[in-house]
Coordinates of N, CA and C in Angstrom, one line a residue:
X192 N 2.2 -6.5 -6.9 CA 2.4 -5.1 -7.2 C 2.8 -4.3 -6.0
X193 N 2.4 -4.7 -4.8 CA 2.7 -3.8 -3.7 C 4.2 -3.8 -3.0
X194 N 4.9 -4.9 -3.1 CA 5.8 -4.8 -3.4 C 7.0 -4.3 -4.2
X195 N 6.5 -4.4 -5.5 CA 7.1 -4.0 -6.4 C 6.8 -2.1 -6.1
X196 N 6.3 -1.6 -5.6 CA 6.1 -0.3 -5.7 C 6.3 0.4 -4.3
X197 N 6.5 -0.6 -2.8 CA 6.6 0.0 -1.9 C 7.9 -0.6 -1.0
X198 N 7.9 -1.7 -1.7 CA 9.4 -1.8 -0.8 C 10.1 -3.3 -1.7
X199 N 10.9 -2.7 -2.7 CA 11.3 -3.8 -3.9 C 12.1 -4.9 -2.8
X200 N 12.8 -4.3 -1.9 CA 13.9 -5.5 -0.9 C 13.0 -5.9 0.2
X201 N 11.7 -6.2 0.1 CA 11.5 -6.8 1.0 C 11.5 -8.0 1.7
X202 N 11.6 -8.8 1.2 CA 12.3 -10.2 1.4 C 13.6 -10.4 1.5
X203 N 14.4 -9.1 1.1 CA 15.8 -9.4 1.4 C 16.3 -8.5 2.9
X204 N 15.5 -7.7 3.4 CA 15.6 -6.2 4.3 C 15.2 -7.2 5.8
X205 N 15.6 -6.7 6.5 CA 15.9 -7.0 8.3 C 14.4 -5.9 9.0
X206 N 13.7 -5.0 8.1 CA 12.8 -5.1 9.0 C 12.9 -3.0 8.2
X207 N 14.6 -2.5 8.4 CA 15.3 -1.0 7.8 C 15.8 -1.2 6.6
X208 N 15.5 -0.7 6.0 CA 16.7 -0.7 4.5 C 17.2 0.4 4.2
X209 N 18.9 0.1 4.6 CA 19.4 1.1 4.8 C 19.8 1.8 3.8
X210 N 19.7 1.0 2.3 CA 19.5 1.6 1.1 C 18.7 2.7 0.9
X211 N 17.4 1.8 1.1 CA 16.1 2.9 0.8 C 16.2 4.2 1.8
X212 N 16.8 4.5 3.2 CA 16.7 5.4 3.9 C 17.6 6.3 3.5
X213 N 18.6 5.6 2.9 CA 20.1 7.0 2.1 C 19.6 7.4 0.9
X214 N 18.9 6.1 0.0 CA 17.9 7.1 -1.1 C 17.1 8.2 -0.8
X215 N 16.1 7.9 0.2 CA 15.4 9.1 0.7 C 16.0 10.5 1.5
X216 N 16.9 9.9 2.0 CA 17.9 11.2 2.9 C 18.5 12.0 1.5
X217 N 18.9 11.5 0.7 CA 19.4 12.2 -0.7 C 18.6 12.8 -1.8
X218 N 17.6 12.3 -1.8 CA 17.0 12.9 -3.0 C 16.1 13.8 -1.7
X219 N 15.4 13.8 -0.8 CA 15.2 15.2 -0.2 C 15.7 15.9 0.2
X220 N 17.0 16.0 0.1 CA 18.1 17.0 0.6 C 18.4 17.6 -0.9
X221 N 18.5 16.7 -1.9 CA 18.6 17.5 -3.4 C 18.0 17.9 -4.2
X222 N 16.6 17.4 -4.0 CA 15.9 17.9 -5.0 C 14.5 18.5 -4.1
X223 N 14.5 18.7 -3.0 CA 13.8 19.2 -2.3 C 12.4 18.8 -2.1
X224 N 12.0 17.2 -2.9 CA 10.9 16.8 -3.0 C 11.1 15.9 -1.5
X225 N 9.9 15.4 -1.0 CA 10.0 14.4 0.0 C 9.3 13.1 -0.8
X226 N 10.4 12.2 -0.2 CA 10.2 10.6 -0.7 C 10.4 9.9 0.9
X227 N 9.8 8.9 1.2 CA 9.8 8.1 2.3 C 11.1 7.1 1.9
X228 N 11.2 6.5 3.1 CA 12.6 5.7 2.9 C 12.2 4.6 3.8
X229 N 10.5 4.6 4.3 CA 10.3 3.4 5.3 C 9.4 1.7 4.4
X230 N 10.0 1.0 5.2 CA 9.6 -0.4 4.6 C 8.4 -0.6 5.1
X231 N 7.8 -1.9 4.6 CA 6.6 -2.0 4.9 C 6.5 -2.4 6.3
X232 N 7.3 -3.0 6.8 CA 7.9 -3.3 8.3 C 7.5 -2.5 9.0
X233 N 8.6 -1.0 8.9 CA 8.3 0.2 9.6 C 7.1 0.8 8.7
X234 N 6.1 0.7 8.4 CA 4.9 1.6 7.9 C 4.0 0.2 8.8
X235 N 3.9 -1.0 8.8 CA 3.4 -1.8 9.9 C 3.1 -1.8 11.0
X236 N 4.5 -0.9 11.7 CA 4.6 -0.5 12.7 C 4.3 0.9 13.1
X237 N 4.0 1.7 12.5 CA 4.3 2.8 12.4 C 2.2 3.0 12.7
X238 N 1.5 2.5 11.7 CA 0.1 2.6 11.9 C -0.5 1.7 13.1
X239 N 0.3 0.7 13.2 CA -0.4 0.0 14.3 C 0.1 0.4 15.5
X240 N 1.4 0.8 15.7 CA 1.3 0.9 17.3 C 1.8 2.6 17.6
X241 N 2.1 3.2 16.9 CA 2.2 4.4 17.0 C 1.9 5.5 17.0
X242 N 1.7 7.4 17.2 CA 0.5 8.1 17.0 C 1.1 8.5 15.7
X243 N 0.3 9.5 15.2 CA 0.9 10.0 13.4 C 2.2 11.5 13.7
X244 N 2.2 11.5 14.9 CA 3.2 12.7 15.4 C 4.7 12.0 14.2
X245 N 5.4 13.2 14.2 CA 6.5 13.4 13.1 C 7.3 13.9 13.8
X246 N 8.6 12.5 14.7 CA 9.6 13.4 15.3 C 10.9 12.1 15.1
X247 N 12.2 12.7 15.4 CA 13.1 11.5 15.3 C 13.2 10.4 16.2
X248 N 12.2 10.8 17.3 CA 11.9 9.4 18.2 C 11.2 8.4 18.0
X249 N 10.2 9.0 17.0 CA 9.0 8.3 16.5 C 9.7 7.0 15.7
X250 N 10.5 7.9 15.1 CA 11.1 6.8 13.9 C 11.7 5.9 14.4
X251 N 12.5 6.4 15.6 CA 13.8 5.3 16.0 C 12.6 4.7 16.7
X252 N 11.5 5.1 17.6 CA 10.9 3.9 17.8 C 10.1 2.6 16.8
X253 N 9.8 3.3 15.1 CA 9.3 2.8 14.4 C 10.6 1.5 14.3
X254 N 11.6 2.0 13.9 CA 12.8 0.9 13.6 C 12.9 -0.3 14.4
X255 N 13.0 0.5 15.5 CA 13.0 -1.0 16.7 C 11.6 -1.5 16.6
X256 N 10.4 -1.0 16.8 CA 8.7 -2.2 16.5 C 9.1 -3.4 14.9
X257 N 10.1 -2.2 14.3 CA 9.9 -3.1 12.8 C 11.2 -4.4 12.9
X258 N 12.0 -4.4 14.2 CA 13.2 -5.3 14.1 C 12.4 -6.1 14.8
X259 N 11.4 -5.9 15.9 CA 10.9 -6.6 17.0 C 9.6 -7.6 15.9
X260 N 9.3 -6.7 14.9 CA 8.2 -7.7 14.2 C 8.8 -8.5 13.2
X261 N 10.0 -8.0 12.9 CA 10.8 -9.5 11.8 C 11.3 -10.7 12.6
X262 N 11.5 -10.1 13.9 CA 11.8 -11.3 14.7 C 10.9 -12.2 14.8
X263 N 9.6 -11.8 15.3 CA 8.7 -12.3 15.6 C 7.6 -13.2 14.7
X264 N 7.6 -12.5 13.4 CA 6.7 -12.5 12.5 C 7.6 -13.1 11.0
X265 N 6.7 -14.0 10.0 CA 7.3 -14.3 9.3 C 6.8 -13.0 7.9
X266 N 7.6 -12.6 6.9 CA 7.7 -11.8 5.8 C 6.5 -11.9 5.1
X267 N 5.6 -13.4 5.5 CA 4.1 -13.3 4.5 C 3.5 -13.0 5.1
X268 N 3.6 -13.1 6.9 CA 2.7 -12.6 8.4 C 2.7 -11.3 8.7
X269 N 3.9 -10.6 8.1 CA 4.0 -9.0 7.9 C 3.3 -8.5 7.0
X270 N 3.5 -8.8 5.7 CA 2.8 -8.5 4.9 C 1.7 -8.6 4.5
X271 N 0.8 -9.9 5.1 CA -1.0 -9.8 5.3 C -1.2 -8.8 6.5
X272 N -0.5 -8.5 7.8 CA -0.9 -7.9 8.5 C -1.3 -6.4 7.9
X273 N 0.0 -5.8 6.7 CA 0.0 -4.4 6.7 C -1.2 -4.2 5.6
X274 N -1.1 -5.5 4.5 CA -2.6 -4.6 3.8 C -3.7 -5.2 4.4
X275 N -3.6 -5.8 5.5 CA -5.1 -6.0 6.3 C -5.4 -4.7 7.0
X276 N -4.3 -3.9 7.2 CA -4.5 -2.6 8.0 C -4.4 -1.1 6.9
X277 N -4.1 -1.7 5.8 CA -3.1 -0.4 5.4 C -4.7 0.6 4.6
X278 N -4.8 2.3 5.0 CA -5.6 2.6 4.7 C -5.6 2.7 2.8
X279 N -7.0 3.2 1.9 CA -6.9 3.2 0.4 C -7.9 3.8 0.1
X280 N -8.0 4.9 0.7 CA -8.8 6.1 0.8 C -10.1 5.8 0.5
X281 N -11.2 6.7 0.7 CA -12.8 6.3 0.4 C -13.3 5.6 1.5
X282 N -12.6 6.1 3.2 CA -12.5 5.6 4.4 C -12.6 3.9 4.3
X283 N -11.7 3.6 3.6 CA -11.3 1.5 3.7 C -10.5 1.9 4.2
X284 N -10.3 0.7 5.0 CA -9.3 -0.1 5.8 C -9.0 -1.7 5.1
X285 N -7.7 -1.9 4.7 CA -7.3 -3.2 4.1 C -7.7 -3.9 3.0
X286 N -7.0 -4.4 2.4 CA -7.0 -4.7 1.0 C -8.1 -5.2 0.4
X287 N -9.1 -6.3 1.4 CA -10.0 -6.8 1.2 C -11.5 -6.3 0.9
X288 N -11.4 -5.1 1.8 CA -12.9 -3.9 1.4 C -12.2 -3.1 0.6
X289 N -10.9 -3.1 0.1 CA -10.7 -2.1 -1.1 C -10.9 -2.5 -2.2
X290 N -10.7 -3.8 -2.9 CA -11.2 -4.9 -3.8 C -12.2 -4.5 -3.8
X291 N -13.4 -4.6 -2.9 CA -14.9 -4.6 -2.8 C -15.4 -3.6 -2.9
X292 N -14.7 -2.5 -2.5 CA -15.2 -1.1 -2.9 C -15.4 -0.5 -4.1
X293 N -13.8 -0.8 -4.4 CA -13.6 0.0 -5.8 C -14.0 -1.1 -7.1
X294 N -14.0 -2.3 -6.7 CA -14.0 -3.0 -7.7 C -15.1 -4.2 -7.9
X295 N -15.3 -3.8 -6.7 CA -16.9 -4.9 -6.4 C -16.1 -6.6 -6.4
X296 N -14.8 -7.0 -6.1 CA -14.1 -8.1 -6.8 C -13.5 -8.7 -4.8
X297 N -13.3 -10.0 -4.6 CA -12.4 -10.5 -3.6 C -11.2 -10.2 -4.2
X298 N -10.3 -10.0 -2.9 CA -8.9 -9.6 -3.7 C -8.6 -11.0 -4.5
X299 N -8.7 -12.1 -4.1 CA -7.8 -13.2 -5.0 C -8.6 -13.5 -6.0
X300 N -9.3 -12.5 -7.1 CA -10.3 -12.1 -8.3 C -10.0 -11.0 -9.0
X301 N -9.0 -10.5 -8.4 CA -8.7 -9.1 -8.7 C -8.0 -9.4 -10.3
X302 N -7.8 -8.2 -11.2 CA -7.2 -8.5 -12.4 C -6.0 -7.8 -11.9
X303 N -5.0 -7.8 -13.1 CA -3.5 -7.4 -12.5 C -3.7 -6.2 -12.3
X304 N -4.2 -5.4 -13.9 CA -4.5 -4.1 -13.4 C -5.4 -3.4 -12.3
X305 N -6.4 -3.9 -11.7 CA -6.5 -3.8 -10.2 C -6.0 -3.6 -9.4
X306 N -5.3 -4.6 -9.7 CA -3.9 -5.1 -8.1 C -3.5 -3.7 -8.3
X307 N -2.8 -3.3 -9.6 CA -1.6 -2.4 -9.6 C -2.2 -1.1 -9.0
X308 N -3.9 -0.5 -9.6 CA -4.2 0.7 -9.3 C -4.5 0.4 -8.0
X309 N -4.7 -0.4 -6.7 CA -4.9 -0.4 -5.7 C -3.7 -0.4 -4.8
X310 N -2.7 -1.1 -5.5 CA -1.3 -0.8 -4.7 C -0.8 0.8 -5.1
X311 N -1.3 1.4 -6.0 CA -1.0 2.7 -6.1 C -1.3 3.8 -5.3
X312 N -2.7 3.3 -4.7 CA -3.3 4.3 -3.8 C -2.5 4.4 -2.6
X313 N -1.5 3.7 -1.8 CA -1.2 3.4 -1.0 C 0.1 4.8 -0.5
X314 N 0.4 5.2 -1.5 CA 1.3 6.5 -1.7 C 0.3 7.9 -0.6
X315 N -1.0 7.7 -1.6 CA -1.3 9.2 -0.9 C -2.8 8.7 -1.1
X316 N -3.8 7.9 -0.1 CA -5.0 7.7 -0.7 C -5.8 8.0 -1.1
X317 N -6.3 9.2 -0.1 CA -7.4 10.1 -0.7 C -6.9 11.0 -1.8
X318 N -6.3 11.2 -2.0 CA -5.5 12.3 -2.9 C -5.7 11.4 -4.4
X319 N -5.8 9.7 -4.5 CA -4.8 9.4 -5.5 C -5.9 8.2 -5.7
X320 N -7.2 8.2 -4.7 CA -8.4 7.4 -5.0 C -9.3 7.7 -6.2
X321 N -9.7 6.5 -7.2 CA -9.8 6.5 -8.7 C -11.3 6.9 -8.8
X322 N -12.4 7.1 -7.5 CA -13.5 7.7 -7.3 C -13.1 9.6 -7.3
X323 N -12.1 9.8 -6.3 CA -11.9 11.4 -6.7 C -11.1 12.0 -7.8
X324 N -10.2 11.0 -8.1 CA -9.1 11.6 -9.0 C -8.7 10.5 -9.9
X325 N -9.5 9.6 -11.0 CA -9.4 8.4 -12.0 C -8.1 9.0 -12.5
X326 N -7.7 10.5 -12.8 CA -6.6 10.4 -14.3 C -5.1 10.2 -13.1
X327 N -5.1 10.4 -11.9 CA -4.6 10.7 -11.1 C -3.9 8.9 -10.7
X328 N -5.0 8.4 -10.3 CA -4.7 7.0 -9.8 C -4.7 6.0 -10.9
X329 N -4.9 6.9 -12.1 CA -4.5 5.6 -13.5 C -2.8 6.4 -13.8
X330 N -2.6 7.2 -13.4 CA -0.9 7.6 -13.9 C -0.4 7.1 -13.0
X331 N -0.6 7.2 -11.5 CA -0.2 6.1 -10.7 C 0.1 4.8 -10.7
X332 N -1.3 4.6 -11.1 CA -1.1 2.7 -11.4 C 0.0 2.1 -12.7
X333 N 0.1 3.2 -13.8 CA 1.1 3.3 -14.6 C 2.4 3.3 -14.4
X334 N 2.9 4.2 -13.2 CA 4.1 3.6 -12.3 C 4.3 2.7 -11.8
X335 N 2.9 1.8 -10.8 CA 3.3 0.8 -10.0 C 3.5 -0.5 -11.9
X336 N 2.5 -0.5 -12.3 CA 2.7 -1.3 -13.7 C 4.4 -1.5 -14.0
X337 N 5.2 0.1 -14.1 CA 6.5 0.1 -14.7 C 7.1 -0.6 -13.3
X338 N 6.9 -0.1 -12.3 CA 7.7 -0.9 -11.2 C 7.7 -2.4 -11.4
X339 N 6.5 -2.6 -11.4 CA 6.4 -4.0 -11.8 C 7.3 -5.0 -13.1
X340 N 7.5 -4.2 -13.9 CA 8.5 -4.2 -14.9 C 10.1 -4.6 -14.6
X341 N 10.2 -3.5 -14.0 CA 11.4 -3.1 -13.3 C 12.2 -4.6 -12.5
X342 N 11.4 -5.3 -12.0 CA 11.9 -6.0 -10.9 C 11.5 -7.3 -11.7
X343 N 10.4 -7.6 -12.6 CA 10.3 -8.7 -13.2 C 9.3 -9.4 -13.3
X344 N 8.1 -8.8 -12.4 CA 7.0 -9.4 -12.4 C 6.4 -9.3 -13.6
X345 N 6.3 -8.4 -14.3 CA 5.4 -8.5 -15.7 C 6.9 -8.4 -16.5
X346 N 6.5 -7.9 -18.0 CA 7.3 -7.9 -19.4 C 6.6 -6.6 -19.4
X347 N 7.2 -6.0 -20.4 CA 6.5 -4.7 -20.8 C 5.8 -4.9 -22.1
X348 N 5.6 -5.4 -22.6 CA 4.3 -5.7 -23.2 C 3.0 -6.1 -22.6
X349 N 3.7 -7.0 -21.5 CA 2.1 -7.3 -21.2 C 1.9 -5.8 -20.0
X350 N 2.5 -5.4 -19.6 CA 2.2 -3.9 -18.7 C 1.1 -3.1 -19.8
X351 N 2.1 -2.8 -20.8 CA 1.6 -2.1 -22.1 C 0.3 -2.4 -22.1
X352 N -0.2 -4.2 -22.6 CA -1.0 -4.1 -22.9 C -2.6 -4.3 -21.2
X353 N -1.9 -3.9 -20.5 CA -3.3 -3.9 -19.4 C -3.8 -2.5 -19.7
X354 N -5.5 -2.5 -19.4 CA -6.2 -1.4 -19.8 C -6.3 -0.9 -18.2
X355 N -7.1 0.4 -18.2 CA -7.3 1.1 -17.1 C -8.7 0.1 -16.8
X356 N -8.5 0.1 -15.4 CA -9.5 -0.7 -14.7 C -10.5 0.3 -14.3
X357 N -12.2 -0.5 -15.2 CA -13.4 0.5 -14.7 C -13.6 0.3 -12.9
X358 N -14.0 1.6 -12.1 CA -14.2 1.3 -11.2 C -15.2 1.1 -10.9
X359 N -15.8 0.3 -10.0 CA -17.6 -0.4 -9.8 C -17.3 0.0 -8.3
X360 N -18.0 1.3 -8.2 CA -18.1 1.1 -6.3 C -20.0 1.0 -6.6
X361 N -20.5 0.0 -5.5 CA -21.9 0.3 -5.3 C -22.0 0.9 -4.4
X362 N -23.3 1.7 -4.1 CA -23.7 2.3 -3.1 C -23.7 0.9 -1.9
X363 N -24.3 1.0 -0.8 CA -24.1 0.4 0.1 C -25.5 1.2 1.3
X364 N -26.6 0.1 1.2 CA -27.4 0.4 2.6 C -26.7 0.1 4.1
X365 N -26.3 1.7 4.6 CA -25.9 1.5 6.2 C -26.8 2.0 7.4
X366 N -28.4 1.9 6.9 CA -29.0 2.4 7.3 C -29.2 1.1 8.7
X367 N -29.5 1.1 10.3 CA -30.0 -0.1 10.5 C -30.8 -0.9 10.0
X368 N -31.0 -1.8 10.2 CA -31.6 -3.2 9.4 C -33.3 -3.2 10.4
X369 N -33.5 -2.8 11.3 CA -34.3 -2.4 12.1 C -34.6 -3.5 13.6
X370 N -33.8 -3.6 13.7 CA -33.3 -5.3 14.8 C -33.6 -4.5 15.9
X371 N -34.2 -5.5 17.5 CA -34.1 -4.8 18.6 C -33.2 -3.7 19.0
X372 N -31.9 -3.9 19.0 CA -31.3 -3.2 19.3 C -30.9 -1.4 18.7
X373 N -31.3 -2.0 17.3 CA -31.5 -0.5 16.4 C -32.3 0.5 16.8

């Protein structure tokens, strides 16, 4: 699913897709909404070695960390790197405590519809997490679902037929444990 909803050419893309950056230069220039046009490559790079400052150096430096990490890195080494980092609002960090958060589940336990509402959050997390905003991050997950469609991973029946996924966060004792050092 995260694929399918954040960067469909990524197995086929050098790191820029110069598709996805003319998509995004065009539809913010015409419809005056803002759409991103960066791969998961440059959003890899972009959180790990970068500050969150918004300038056209930033980017051209994002492009070159994201040519310098296709070189270096293989497409499945990129891609565990970014959801090992990538935030999913509800202060997580990476795919693995987001599973566990929202869903009390290891990711490779996850149901599809999981996958999808978790790869959803990745757009806008706090904004679009199914603890502050369920109708919000289930019309979400209903897009990454159709994305999913789109490219081939599901049929649309079986999209159709996935339910909204209940969310199980437990509380969590972070109180110290009372150890010397506490």
């Amino acid at each position: 699913p995260f694929i399918a909803i954040e960067d469909r050419r990524f197995y086929s893309h050098w790191g820029v897709d110069p598709r996805g950056v003319a998509r995004a230069l065009w539809t913010n220039l015409t419809t005056g909404r803002t759409q991103g046009g960066s791969t998961i490559t440059q959003q890899l790079a972009k959180f790990t070695f970068l500050t969150p400052e918004q300038s056209v150096t930033r980017k051209a430096r994002e492009a070159l960390i994201a040519f310098w990490l296709e070189a270096w890195l293989t497409k499945d080494e990129i891609l565990e790197r970014y959801l090992s980092n990538a935030y999913f609002g509800d202060n997580v960090y990476g795919l693995r405590a987001a599973s566990l958060h929202y869903f009390y589940r290891k990711p490779e336990n996850l149901k599809p519809e999981q996958a999808a509402m978790l790869a959803g959050l990745l757009q806008a997390p706090s904004r679009l997490a199914p603890t502050n905003n369920p109708r919000l991050a289930e019309r979400r997950m209903r897009m990454v679902l159709q994305a999913m469609v789109d490219t081939g991973y599901l049929t649309q029946q079986e999209a159709d037929a996935l339910p909204t996924p209940q969310v199980d966060v437990r509380t969590k004792n972070d109180l110290p444990t009372g150890t010397y050092f506490a």
